[in-house]
CSV table of C-alpha atoms in Angstrom, one decimal:
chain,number,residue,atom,x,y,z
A,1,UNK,CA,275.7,181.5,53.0
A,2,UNK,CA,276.3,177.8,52.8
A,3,UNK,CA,276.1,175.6,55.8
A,4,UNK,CA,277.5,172.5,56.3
A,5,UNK,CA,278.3,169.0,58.9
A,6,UNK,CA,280.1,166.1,58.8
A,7,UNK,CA,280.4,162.5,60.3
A,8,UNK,CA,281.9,159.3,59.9
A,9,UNK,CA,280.0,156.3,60.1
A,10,UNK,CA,281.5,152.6,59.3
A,11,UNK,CA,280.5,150.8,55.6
A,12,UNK,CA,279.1,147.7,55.1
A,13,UNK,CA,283.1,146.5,54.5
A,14,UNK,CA,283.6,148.4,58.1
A,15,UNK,CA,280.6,146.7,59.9
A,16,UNK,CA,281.5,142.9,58.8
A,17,UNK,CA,285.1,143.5,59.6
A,18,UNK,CA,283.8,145.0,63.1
A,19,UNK,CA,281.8,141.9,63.7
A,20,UNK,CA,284.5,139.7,63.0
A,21,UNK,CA,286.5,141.7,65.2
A,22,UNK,CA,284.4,141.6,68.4
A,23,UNK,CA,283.6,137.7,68.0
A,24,UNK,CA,287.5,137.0,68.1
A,25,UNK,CA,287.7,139.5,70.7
A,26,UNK,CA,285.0,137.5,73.0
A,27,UNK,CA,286.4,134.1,72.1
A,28,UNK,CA,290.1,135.7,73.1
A,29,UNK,CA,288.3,136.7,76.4
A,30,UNK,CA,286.4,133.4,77.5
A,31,UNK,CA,289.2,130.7,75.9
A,32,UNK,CA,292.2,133.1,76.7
A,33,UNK,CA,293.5,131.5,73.5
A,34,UNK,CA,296.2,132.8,72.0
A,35,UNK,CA,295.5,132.7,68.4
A,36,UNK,CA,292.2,134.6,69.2
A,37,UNK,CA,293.9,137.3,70.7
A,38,UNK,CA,296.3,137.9,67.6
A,39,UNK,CA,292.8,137.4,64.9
A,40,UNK,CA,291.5,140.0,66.9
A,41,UNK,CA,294.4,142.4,66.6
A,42,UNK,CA,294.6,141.7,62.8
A,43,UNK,CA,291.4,142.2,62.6
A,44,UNK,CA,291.3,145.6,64.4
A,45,UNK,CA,294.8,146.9,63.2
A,46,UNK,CA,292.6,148.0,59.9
A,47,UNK,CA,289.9,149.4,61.7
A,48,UNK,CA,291.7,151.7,63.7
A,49,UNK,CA,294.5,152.6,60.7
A,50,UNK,CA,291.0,153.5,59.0
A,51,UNK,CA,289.6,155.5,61.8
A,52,UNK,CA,292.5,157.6,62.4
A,53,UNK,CA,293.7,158.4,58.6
A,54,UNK,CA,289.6,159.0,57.9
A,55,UNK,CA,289.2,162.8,56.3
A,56,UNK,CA,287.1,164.0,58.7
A,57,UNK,CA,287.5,168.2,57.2
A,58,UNK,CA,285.5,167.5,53.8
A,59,UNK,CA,282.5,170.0,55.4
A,60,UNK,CA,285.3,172.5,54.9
A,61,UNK,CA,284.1,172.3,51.0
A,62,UNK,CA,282.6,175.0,50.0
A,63,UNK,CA,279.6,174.9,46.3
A,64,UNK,CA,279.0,177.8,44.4
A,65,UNK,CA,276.4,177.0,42.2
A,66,UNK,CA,273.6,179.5,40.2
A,67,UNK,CA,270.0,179.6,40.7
A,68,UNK,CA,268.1,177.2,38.5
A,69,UNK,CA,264.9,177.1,36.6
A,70,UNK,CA,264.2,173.3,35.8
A,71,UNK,CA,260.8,171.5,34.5
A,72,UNK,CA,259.8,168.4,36.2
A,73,UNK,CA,261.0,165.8,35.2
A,74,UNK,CA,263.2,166.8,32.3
A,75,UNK,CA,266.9,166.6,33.0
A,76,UNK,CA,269.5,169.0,33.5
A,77,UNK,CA,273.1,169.6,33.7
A,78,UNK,CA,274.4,172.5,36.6
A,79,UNK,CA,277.8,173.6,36.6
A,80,UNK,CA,279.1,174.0,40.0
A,81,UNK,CA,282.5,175.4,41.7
A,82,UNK,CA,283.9,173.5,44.9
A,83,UNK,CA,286.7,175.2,46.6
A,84,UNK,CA,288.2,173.1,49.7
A,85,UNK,CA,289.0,175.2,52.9
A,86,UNK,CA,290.8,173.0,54.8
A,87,UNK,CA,294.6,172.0,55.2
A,88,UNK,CA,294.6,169.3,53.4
A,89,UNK,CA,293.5,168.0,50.3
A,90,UNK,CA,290.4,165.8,49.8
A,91,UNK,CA,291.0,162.5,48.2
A,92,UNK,CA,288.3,160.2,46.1
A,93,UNK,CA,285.2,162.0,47.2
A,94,UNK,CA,282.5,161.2,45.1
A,95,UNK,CA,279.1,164.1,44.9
A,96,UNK,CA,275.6,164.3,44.9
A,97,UNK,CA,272.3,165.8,45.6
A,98,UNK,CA,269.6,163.6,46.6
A,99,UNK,CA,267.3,165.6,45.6
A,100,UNK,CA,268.0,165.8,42.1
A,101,UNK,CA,269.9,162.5,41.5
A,102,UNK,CA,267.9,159.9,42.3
A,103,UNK,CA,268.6,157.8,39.4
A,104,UNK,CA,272.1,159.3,38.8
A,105,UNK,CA,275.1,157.7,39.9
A,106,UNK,CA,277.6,160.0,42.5
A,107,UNK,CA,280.0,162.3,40.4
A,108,UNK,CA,283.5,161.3,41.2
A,109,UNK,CA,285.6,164.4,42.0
A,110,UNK,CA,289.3,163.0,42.7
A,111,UNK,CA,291.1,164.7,45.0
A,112,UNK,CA,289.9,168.2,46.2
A,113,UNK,CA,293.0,170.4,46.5
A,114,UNK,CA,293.1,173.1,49.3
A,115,UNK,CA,292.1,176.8,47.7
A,116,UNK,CA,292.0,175.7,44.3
A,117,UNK,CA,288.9,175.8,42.7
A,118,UNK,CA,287.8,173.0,40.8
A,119,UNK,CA,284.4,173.2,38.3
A,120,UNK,CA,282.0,170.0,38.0
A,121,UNK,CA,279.1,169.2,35.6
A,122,UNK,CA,276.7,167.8,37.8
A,123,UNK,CA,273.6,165.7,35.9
A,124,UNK,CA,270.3,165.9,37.8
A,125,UNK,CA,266.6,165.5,37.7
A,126,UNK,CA,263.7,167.5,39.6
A,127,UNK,CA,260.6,165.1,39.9
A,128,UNK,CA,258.1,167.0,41.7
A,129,UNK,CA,257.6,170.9,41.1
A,130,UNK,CA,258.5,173.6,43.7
A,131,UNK,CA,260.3,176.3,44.8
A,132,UNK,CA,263.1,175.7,47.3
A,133,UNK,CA,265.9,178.8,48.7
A,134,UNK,CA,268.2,176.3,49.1
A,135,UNK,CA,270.1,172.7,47.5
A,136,UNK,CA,271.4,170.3,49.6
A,137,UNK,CA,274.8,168.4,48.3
A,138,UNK,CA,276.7,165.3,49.9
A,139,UNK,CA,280.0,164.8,49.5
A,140,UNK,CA,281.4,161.5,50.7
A,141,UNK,CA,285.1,159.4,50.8
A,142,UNK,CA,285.8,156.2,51.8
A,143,UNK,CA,289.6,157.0,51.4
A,144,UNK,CA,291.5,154.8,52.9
A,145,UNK,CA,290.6,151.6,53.6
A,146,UNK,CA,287.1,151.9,53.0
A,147,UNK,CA,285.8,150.7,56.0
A,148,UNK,CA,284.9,154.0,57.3
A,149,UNK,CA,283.2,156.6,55.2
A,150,UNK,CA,283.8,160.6,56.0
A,151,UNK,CA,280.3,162.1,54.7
A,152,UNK,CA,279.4,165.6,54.5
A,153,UNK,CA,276.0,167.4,53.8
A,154,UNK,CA,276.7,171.0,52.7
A,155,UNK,CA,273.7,172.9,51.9
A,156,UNK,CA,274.1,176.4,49.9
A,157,UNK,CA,271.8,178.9,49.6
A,158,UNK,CA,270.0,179.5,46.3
A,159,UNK,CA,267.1,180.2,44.5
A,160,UNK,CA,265.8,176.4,42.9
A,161,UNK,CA,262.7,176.8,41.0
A,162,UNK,CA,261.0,173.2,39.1
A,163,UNK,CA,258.4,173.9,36.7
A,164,UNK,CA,255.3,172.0,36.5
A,165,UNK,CA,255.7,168.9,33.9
A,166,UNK,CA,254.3,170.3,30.3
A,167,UNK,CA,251.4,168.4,29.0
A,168,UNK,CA,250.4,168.4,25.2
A,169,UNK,CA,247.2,170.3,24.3
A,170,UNK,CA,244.6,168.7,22.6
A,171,UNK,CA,243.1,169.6,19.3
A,172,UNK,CA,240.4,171.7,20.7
A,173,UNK,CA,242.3,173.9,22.6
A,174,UNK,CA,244.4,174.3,20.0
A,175,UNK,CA,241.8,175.1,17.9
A,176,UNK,CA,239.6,177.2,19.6
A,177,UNK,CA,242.4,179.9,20.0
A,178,UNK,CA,243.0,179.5,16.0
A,179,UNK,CA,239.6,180.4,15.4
A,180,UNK,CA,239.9,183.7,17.8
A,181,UNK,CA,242.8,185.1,15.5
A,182,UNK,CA,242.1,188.0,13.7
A,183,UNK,CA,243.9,189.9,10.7
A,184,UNK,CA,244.7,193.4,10.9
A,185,UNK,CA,245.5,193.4,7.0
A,186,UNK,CA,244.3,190.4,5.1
A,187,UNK,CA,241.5,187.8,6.5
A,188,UNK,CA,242.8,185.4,3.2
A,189,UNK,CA,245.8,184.8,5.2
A,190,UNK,CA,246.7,181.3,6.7
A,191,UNK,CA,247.3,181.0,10.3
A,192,UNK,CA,250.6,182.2,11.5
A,193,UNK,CA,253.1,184.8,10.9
A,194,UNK,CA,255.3,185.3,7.7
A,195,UNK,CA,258.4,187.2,7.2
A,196,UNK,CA,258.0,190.7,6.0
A,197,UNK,CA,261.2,193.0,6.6
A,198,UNK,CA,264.3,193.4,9.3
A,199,UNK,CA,264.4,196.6,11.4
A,200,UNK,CA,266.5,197.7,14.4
A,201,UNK,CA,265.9,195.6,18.0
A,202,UNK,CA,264.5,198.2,20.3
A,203,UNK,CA,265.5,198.0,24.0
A,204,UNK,CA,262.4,197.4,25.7
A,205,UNK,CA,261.5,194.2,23.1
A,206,UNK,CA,261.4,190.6,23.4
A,207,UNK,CA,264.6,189.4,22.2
A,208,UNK,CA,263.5,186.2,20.9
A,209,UNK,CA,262.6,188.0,17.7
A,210,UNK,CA,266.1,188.6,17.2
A,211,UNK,CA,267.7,187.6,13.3
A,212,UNK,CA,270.7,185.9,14.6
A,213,UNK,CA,272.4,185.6,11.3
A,214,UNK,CA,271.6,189.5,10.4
A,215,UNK,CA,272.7,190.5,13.9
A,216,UNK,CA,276.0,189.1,13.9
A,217,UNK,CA,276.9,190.3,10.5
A,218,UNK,CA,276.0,193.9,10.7
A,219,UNK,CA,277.0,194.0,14.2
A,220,UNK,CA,274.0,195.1,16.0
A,221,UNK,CA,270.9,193.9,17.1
A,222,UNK,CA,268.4,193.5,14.1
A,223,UNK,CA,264.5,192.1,14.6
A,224,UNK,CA,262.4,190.4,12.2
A,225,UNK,CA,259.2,192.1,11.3
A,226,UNK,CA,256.4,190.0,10.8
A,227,UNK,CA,252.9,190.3,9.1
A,228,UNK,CA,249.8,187.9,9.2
A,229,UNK,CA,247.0,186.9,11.4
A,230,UNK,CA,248.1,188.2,14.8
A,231,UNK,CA,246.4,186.6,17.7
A,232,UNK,CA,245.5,189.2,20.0
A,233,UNK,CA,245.3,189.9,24.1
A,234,UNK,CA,243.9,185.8,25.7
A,235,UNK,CA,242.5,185.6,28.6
A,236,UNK,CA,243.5,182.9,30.9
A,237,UNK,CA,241.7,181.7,34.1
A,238,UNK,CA,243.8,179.3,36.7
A,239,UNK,CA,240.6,178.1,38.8
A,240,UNK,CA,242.7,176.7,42.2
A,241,UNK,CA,239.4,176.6,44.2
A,242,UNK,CA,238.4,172.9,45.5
A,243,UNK,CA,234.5,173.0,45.1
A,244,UNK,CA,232.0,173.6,48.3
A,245,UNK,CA,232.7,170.6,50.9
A,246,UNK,CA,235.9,168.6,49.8
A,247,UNK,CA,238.8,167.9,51.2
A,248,UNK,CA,241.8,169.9,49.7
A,249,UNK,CA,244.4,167.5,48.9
A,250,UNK,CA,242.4,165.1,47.5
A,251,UNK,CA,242.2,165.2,43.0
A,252,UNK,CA,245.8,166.0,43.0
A,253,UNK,CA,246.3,163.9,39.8
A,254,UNK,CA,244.3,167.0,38.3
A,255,UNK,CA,245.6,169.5,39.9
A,256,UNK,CA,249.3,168.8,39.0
A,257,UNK,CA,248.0,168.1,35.1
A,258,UNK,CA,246.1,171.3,35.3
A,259,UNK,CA,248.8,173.0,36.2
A,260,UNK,CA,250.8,171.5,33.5
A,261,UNK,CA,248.2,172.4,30.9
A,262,UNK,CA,248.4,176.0,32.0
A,263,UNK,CA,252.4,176.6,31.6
A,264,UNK,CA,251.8,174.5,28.3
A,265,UNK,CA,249.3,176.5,26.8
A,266,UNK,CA,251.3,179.8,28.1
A,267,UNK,CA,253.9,178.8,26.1
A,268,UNK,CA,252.4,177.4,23.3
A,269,UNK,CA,250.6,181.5,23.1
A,270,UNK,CA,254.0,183.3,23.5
A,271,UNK,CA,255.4,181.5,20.7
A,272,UNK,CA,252.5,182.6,18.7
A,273,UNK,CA,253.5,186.9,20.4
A,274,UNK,CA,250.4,186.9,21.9
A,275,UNK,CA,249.6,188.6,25.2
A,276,UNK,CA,248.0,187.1,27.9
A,277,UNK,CA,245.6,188.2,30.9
A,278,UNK,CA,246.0,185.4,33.6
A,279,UNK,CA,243.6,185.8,36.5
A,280,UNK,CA,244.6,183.3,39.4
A,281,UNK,CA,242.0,182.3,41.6
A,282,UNK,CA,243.6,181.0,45.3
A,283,UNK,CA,243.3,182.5,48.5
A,284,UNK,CA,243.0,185.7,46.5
A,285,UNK,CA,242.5,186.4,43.1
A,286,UNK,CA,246.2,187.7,41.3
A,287,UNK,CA,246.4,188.8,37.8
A,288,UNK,CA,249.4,188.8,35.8
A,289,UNK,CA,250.0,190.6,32.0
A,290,UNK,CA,252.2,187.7,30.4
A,291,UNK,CA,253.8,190.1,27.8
A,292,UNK,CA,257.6,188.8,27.7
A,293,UNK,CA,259.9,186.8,29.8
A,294,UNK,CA,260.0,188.4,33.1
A,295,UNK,CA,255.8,188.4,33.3
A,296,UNK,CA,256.5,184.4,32.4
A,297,UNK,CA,258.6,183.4,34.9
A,298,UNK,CA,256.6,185.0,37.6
A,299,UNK,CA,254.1,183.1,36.8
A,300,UNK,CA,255.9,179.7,36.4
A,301,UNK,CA,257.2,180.6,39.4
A,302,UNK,CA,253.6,180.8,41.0
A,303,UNK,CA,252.4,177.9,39.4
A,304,UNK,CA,255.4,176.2,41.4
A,305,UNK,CA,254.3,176.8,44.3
A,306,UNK,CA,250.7,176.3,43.5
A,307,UNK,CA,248.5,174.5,46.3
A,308,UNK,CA,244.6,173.3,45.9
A,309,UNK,CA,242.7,176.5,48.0
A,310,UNK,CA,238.8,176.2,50.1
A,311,UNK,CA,236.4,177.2,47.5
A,312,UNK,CA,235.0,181.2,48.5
A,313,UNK,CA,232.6,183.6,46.8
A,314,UNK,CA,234.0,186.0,44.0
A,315,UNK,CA,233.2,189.4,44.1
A,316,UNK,CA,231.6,190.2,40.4
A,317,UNK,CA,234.6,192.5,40.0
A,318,UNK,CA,236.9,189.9,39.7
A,319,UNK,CA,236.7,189.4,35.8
A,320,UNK,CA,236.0,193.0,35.2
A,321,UNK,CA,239.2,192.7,32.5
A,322,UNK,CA,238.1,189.7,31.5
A,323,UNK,CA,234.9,190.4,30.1
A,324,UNK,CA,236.5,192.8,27.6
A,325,UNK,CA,238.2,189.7,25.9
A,326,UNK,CA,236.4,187.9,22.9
A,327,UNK,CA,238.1,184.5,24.3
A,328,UNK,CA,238.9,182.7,27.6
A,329,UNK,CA,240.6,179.7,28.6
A,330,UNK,CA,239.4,178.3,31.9
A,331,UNK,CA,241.5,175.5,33.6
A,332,UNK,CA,239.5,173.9,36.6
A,333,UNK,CA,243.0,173.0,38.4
A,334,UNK,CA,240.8,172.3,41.5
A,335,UNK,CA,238.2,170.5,40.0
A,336,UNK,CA,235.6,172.5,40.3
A,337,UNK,CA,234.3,172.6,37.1
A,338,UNK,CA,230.2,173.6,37.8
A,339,UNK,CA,231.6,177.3,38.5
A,340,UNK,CA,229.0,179.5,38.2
A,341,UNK,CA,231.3,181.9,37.0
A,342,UNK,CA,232.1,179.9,33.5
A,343,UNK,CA,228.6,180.1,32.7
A,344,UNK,CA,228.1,184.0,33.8
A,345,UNK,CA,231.1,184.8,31.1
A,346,UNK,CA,229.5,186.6,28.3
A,347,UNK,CA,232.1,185.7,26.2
A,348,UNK,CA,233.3,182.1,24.4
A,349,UNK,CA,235.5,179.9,27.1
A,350,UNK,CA,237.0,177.2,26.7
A,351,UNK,CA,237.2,174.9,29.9
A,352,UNK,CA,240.8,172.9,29.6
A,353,UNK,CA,240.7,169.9,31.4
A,354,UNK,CA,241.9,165.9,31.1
A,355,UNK,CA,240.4,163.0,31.1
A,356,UNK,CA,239.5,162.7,35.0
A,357,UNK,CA,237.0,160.6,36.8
C-alpha cells in the first residue's frame, strides 16, 4: 500500500518576494513612513493570496505502477496510473522519481481530476543495480502564483529490480565455449544452429523458439526445430569471495564488471539454448540450473543484490556437479583470482576477468 506526505515550502520567486517584504516591513516600523507600510502590503498581498489558494491535498494522489526489471544504465519507459482522492482537482503538477530521473526533466501532468484515472509514460533511468520493494515519486505544483510550491512524496509499494550493466565478452571467452560444442549428428557442421522443420509448441518449452509468422497463421503455437552443433550443459562459477585479509568493499570497479560479465555471458549462452550450472560462492555456496526464463531471472535477481563476501574454506563437495562438466567458466567477482579451487578443477576453465590492476 502506497504511502504518502505533503508540505509546502516557498520558491526561489517566494523567498525574494519574502525578503522584499520584511525589509519594507522594518523600514515601515523604524521611519513609520507611509509609503513603506503600503510596499509592504503589496508586497505581502501575493504571499498570502499564494499561501491560502496553495493545493495542499496533492498526497491524496494515489500511483499504480507494475513491478520492473531494468538494466543499469539503459533507459526505460513505465506506464503509470494516478487517480486523485481528494475534493478537488490538482492543477499544473509536474512528476518525477528521483531515483530514476536524474537527467530527465519533470513530466507535466495538467490538472489531476478527482476519481478519474489518468495514465502517464514516465521516461527513467536506473544507474546503480539493486533490488528495492518500493519507488518513490514526487509530485509537485506551484499553482498559483508560484511563490509557494505544494510538494508531495508518495511512495508505492513494488517490486524494482536493476540489472547489473552488460559488458561485451572478449574473444577468448567467446571462443573457448565455441570450441566446447559438440555435434550429436554431424562434426562437419559450422557453429550454430540451422533450421530443420516446425512442430507443435509444447507447454512446458521456452517460448522464445516460437515461429511467429507460422503461429499466427495456423492459429496455434508452432516451434522451430533446429539441428547443428548444440552446445551442451556450461558450468558457471560466480567467485564473490574477497581473498584472505582484505577489506570487502574495496575492488568494487571489479566486482560490478564481474558481475556484468556474468549476466552477459548468461545471456550470450541462452541465446545459443544451452543449459547452465551456476554455482554462487557468498556467504554460502547456491546453485542455480539456468534452463529458461524463470531460472534467469532468479539469478539476475541475485546478481542484483550481489555484495563482495570474507573469503572461507570450501568443503570439496562444493563442485561435486561441477566436475562432471567438460567446461567451466570462473569469474573472480571478488578478486580473488589465486583460488586454489581453479587449479584443483580437473576439467578446462576459463577465468573471465578485465583488465584490472
Amino acid at each position: 500500500m502506497a504511502t504518502s506526505s505533503s508540505s509546502v515550502e516557498l520558491t526561489l520567486r517566494g523567498k525574494v518576494v519574502a525578503w522584499l517584504t520584511a525589509l519594507a516591513a522594518g523600514a515601515a516600523w523604524l521611519g513609520d513612513d507611509a509609503n513603506a507600510r503600503l510596499a509592504a502590503a503589496m508586497l505581502a498581498a501575493p504571499l498570502v493570496v499564494d499561501f491560502v489558494a496553495k493545493q495542499r491535498r496533492l498526497h491524496h494522489t494515489e500511483v499504480q505502477v507494475a513491478a520492473r526489471r531494468a538494466v543499469a544504465g539503459a533507459p526505460f519507459v513505465d506506464h503509470l496510473t494516478l487517480v486523485h482522492r481528494g475534493r478537488r482537482g490538482a492543477r499544473e503538477c509536474l512528476l518525477s522519481e528521483p531515483r530514476t530521473m536524474r537527467y530527465e526533466p519533470p513530466l507535466m501532468l495538467g490538472t489531476l481530476r478527482p476519481g478519474a484515472p489518468m495514465r502517464v509514460a514516465l521516461r527513467g533511468r536506473s544507474l546503480q543495480r539493486s533490488h528495492v520493494l518500493e519507488r518513490v515519486f514526487v509530485l509537485m505544483s506551484v499553482w498559483p502564483l508560484a511563490l509557494f510550491r505544494s510538494r508531495a512524496v508518495i511512495t508505492v509499494a513494488t517490486d524494482f529490480v536493476t540489472e547489473p550493466a552488460r559488458v561485451p565478452l572478449s574473444a577468448e571467452v567467446v571462443q573457448a565455449l565455441a570450441e566446447q560444442q559438440a555435434s550429436p549428428r554431424d562434426h562437419a557442421v559450422a557453429v550454430g544452429l540451422e533450421f530443420h522443420s516446425l512442430r507443435e509448441q509444447l507447454p512446458h518449452e521456452d517460448a522464445r523458439g516460437v515461429h511467429a509468422l507460422r503461429s499466427a497463421a495456423l492459429g496455434t503455437l508452432v516451434r522451430r526445430v533446429t539441428r547443428g552443433r548444440l552446445p551442451h550443459t556450461v558450468g558457471l562459477v560466480l567467485d564473490l569471495r574477497r581473498p584472505p585479509g582484505r577489506p570487502l568493499y574495496q575492488g568494487s570497479r571489479r566486482f560490478e564488471w564481474s558481475l556484468g560479465a556474468c549476466a552477459s555471458l548468461v545471456a550470450w549462452l541462452r541465446q545459443r539454448a544451452a543449459q547452465i550450472l551456476v554455482l554462487v560462492l557468498d556467504e554460502r555456496s547456491e546453485r542455480f540450473l539456468v534452463q529458461g526464463p524463470a531460472q534467469e531471472h532468479e539469478l539476475l535477481t541475485l546478481l542484483a543484490e550481489a555484495q563482495p563476501t570474507a573469503h572461507r574454506a570450501l568443503p570439496p563437495d562444493v563442485f561435486d556437479q561441477l566436475l562432471r562438466l567438460e567446461h567451466c567458466f570462473w569469474i573472480p567477482a571478488g578478486a580473488y583470482t589465486a583460488s586454489p579451487e581453479i587449479a584443483a578443477m580437473p576439467r578446462t576453465v576459463t577465468v573471465v576477468g578485465g583488465d584490472f590492476e
